[in-house]
PDB file of C-alpha atoms in Angstrom:
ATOM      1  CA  UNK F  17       0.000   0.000   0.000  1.00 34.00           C
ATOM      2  CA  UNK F  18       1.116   3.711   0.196  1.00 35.00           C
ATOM      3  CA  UNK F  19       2.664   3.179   2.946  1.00 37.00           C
ATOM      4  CA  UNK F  20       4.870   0.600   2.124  1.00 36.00           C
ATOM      5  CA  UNK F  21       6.373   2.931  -0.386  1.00 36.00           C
ATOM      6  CA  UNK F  22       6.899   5.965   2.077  1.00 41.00           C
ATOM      7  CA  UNK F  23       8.101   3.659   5.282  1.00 51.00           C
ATOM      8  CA  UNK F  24      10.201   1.262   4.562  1.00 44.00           C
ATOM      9  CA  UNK F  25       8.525  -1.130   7.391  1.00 35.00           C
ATOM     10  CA  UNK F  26       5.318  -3.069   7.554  1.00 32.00           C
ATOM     11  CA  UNK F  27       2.507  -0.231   7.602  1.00 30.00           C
ATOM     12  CA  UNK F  28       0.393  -2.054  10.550  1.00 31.00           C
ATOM     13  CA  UNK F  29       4.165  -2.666  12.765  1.00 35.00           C
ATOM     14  CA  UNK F  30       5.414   0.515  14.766  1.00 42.00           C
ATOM     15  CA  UNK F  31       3.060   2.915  13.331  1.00 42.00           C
ATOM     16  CA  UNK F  32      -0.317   5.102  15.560  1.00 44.00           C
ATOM     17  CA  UNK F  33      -3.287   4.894  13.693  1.00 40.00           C
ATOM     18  CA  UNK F  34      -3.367   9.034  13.051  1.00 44.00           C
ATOM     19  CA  UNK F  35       0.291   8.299  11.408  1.00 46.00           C
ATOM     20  CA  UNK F  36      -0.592   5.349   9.635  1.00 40.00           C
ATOM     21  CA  UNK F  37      -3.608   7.978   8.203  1.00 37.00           C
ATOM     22  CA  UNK F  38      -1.702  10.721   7.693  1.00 43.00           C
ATOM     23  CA  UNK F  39       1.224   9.211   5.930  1.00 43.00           C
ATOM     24  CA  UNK F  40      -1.271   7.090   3.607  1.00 40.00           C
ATOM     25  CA  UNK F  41      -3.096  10.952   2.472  1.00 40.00           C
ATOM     26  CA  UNK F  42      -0.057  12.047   1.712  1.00 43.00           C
ATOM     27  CA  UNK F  43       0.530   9.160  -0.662  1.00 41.00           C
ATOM     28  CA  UNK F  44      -2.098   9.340  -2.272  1.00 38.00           C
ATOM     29  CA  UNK F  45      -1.722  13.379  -2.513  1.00 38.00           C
ATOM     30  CA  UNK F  46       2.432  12.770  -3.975  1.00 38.00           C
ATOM     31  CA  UNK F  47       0.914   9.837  -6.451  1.00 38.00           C
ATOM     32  CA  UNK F  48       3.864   7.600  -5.193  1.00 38.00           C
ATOM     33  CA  UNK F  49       2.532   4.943  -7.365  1.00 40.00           C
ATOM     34  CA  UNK F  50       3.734   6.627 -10.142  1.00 42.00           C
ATOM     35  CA  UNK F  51       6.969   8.459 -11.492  1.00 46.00           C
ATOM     36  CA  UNK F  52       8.472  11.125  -9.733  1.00 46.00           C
ATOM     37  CA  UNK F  53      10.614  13.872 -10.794  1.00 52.00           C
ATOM     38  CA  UNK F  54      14.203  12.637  -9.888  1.00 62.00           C
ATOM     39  CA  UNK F  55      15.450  14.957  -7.182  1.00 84.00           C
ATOM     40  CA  UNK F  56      18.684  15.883  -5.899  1.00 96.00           C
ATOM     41  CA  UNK F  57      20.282  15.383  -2.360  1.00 98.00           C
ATOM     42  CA  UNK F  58      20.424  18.578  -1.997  1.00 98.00           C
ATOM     43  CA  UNK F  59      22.015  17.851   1.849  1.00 98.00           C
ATOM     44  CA  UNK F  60      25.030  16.559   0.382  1.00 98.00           C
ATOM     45  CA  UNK F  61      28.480  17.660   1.801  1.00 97.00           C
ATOM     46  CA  UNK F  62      26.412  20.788   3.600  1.00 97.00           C
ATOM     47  CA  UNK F  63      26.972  22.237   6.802  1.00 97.00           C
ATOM     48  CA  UNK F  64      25.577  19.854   9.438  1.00 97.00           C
ATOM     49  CA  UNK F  65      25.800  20.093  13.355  1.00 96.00           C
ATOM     50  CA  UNK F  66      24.612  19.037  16.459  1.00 95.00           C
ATOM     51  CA  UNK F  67      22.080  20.118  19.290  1.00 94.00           C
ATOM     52  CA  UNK F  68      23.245  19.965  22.061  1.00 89.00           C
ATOM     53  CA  UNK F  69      27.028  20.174  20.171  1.00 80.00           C
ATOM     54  CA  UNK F  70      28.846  16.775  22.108  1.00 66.00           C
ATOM     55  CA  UNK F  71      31.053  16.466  19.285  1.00 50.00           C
ATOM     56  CA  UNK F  72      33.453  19.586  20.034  1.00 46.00           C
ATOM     57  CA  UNK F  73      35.510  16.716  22.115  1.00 41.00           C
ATOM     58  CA  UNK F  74      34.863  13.760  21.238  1.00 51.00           C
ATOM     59  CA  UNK F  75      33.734  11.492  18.712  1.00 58.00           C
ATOM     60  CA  UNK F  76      35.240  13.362  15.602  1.00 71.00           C
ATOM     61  CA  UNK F  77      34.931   9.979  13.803  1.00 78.00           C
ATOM     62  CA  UNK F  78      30.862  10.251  14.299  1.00 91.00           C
ATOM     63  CA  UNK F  79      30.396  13.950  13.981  1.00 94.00           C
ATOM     64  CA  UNK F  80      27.361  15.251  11.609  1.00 96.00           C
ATOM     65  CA  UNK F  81      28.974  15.706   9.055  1.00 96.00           C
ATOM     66  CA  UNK F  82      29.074  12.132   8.193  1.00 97.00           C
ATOM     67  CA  UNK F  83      25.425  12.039   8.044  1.00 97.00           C
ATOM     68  CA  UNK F  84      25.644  13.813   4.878  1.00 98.00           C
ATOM     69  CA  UNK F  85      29.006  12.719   3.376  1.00 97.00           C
ATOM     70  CA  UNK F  86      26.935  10.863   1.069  1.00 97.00           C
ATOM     71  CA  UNK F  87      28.393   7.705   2.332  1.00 96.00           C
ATOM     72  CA  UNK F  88      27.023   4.592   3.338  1.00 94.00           C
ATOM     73  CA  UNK F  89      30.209   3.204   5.264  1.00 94.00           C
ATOM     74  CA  UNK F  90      30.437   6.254   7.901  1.00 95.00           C
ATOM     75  CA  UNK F  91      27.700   7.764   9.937  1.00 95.00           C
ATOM     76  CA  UNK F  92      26.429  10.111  12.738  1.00 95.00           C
ATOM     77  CA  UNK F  93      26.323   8.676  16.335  1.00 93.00           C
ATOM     78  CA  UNK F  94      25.818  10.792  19.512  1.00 91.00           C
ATOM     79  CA  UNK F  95      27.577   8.928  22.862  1.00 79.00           C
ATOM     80  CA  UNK F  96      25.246   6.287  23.859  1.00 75.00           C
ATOM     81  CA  UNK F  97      22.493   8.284  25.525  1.00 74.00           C
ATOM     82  CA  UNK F  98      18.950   8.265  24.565  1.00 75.00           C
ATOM     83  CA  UNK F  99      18.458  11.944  25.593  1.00 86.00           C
ATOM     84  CA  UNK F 100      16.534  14.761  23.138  1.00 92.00           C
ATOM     85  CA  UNK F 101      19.292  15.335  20.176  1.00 95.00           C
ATOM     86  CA  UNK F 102      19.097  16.817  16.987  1.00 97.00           C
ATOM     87  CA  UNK F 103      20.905  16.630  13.458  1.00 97.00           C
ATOM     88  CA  UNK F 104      20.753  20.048  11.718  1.00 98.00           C
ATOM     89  CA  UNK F 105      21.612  20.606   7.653  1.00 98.00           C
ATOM     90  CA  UNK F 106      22.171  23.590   6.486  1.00 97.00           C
ATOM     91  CA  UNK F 107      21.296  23.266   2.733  1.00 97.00           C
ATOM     92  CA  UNK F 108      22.897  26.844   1.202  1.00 94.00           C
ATOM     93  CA  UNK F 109      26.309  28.540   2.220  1.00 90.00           C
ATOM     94  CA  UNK F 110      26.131  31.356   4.742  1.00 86.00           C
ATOM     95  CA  UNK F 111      27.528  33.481   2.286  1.00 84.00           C
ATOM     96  CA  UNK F 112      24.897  32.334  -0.326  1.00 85.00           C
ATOM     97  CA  UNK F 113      21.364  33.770  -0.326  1.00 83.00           C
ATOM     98  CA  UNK F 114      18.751  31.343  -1.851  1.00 88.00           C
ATOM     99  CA  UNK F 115      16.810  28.911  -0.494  1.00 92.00           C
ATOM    100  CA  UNK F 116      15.170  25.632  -1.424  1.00 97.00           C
ATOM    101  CA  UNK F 117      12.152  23.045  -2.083  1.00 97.00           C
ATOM    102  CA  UNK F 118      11.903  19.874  -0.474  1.00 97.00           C
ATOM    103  CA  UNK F 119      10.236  16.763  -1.841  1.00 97.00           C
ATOM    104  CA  UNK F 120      11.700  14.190   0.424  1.00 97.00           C
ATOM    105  CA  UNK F 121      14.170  13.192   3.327  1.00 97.00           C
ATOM    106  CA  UNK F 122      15.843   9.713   3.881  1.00 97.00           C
ATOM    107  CA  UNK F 123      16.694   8.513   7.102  1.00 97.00           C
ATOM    108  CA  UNK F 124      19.324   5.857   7.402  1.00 96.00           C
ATOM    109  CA  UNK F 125      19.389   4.441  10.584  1.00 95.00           C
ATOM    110  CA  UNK F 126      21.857   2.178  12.136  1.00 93.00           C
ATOM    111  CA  UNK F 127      20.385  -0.108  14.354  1.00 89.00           C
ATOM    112  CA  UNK F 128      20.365   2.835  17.165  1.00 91.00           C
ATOM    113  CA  UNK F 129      17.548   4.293  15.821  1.00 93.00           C
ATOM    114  CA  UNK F 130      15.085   6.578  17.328  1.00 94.00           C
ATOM    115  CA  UNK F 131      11.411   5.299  18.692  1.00 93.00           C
ATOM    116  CA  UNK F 132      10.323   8.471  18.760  1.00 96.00           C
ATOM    117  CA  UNK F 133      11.440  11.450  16.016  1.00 97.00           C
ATOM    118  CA  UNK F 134      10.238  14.485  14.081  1.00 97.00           C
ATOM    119  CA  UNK F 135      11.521  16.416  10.688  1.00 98.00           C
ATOM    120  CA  UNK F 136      11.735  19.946  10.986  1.00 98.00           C
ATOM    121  CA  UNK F 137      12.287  23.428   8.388  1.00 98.00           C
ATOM    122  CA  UNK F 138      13.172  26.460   8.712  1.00 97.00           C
ATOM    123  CA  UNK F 139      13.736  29.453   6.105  1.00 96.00           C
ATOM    124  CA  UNK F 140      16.444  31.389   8.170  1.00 95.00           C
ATOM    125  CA  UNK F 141      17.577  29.122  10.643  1.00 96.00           C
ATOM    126  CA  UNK F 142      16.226  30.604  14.095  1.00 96.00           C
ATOM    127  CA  UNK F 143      12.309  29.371  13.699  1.00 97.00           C
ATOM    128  CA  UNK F 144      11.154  26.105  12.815  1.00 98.00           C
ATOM    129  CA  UNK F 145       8.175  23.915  11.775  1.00 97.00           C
ATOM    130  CA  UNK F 146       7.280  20.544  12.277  1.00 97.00           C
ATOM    131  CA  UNK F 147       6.644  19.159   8.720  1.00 97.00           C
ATOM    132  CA  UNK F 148       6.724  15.509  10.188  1.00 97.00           C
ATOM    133  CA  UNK F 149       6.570  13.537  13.546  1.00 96.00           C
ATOM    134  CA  UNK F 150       7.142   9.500  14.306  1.00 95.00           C
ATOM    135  CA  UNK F 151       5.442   8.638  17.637  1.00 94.00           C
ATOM    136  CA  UNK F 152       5.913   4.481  19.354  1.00 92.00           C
ATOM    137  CA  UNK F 153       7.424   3.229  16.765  1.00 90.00           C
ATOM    138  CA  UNK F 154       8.485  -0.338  17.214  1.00 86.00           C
ATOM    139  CA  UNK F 155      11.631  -2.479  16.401  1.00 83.00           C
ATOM    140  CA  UNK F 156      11.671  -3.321  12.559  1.00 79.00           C
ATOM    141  CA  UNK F 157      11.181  -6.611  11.290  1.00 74.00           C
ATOM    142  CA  UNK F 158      13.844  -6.776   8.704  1.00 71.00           C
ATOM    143  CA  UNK F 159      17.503  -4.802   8.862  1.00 64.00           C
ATOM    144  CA  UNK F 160      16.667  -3.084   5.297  1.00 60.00           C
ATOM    145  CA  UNK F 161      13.369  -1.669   7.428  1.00 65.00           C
ATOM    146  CA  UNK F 162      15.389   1.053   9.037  1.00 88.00           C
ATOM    147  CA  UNK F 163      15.812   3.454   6.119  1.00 92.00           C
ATOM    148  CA  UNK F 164      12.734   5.843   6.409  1.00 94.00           C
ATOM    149  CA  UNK F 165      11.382   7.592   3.599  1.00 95.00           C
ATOM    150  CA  UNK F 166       9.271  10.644   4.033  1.00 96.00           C
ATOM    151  CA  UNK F 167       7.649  12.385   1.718  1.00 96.00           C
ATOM    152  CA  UNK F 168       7.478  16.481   2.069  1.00 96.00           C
ATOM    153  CA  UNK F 169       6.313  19.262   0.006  1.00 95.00           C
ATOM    154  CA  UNK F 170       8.237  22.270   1.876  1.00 97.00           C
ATOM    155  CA  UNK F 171       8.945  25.178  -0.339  1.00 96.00           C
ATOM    156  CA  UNK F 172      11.515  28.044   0.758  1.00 96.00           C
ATOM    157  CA  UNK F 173      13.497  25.825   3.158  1.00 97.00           C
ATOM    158  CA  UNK F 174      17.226  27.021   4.379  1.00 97.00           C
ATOM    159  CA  UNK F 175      17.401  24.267   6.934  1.00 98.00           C
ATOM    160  CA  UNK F 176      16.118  20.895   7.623  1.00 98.00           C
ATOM    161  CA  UNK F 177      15.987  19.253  11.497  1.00 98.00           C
ATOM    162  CA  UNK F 178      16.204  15.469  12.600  1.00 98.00           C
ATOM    163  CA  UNK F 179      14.790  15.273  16.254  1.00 98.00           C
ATOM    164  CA  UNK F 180      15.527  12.700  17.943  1.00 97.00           C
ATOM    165  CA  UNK F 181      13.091  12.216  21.189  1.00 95.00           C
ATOM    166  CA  UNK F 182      13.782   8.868  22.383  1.00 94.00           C
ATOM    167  CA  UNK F 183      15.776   6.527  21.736  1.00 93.00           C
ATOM    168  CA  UNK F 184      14.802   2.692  21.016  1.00 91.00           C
ATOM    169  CA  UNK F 185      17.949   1.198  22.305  1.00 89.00           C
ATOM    170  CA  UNK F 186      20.722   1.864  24.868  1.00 89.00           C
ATOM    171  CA  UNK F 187      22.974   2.933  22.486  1.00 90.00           C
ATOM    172  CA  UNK F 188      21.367   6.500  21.516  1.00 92.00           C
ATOM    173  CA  UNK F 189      21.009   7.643  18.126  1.00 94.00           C
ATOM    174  CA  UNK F 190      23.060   6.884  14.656  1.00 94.00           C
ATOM    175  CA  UNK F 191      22.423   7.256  11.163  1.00 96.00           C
ATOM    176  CA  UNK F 192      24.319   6.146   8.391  1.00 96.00           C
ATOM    177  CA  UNK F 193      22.999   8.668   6.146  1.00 97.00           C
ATOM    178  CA  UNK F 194      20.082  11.445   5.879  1.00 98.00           C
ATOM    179  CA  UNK F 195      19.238  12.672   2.660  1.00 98.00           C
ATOM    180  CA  UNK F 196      16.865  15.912   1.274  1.00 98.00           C
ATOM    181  CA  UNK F 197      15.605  14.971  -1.970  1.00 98.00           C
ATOM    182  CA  UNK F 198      14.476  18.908  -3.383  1.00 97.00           C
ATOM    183  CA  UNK F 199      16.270  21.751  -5.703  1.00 97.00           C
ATOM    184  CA  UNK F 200      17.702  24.944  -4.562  1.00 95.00           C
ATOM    185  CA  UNK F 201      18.302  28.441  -5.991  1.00 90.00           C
ATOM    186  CA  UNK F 202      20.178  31.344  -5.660  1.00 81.00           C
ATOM    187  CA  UNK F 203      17.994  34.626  -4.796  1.00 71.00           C
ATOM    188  CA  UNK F 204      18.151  36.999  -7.560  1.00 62.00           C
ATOM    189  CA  UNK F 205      20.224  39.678  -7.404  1.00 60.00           C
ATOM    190  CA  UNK F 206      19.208  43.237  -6.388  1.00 59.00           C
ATOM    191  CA  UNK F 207      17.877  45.031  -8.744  1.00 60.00           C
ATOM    192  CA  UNK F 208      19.863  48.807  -9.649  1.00 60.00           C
ATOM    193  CA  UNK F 209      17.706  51.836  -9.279  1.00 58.00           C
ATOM    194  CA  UNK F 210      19.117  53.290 -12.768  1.00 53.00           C
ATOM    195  CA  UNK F 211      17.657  56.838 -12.086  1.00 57.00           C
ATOM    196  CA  UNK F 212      19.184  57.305  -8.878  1.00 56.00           C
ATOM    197  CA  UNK F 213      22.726  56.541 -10.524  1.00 54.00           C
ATOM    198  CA  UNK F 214      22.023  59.218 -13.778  1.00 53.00           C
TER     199      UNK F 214
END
């Protein structure tokens, strides 16, 4: 069903009712059935951090930035607690000015995944909105059930937030990978007032 297409998990295992709902309108509202427009990971190599920042001291070899390295063979970890963390992407350069559309984000997960999570946006970094939230979910059934796909249909977006709320295991939070599937564009240019320069 929809779901099965969006979630990589059973749609009836680990998933409310009101999710289960929710997820399967907005299924039907993308089409998933059919083709999509083939988006870029428009995360890739960008600025990523941590909230609370743990990584200033330790655990360079699992700092954020692995998350979006765009490799499957490193990833994210925070140090073994199950406490409220988050994963923030920054998808333009500071010095850029632009912003973009998302269609999509990927989570990843090693098996420290989060029971409880929610996708945030913002369009200048300092306020944000929950787009998505993942309540109870329960251990998957298969390894390949821990990459979650999420559809989205966010428009002006600077950043994009992971939160993690609780953790399903003892060993915190990881992720192999998180991807934003979207486009992004440079703001125009100011335009000259010609008559004040005559």
């Amino acid at each position: 069903d929809a779901m099965d297409r969006v979630l990589k998990f059973d749609s009836t295992h680990g998933m409310s009712p009101a999710l289960h709902s929710r997820m399967l309108a907005d299924g039907e509202r993308l089409k998933l059935g059919g083709k999509a427009p083939v988006e870029a990971n428009v995360a890739l190599l960008k600025e990523a951090r941590q909230q609370p920042n743990e990584h200033a001291m330790s655990n360079q070899r699992r700092a954020p930035a692995y998350a979006v390295d765009g490799d499957l063979t490193t990833r994210w970890s925070t140090n073994g607690h199950g406490n409220s963390t988050a994963l923030v992407v920054r998808l333009q350069p500071t010095q850029q000015q632009g912003s973009c559309s998302v269609r999509e984000v990927r989570i990843h997960w090693e098996h420290a995944w989060a029971r409880n999570y929610s996708i945030m946006v913002s369009s200048n970094m300092d306020t944000w909105d929950t787009v998505f939230q993942a309540e109870g979910l329960r251990p998957p059934m298969r390894p390949d059930h821990l990459k979650h796909s999420i559809p989205l249909a966010a428009e002006e977006v600077l950043g994009v937030k992971l939160v993690c709320e609780e953790a399903a295991t003892k060993w915190g939070y990881s992720v192999w990978e998180f991807e934003v599937l979207g486009s992004c564009s440079a703001a125009a240019p100011p335009v000259k007032d010609v008559k004040n320069e005559l």
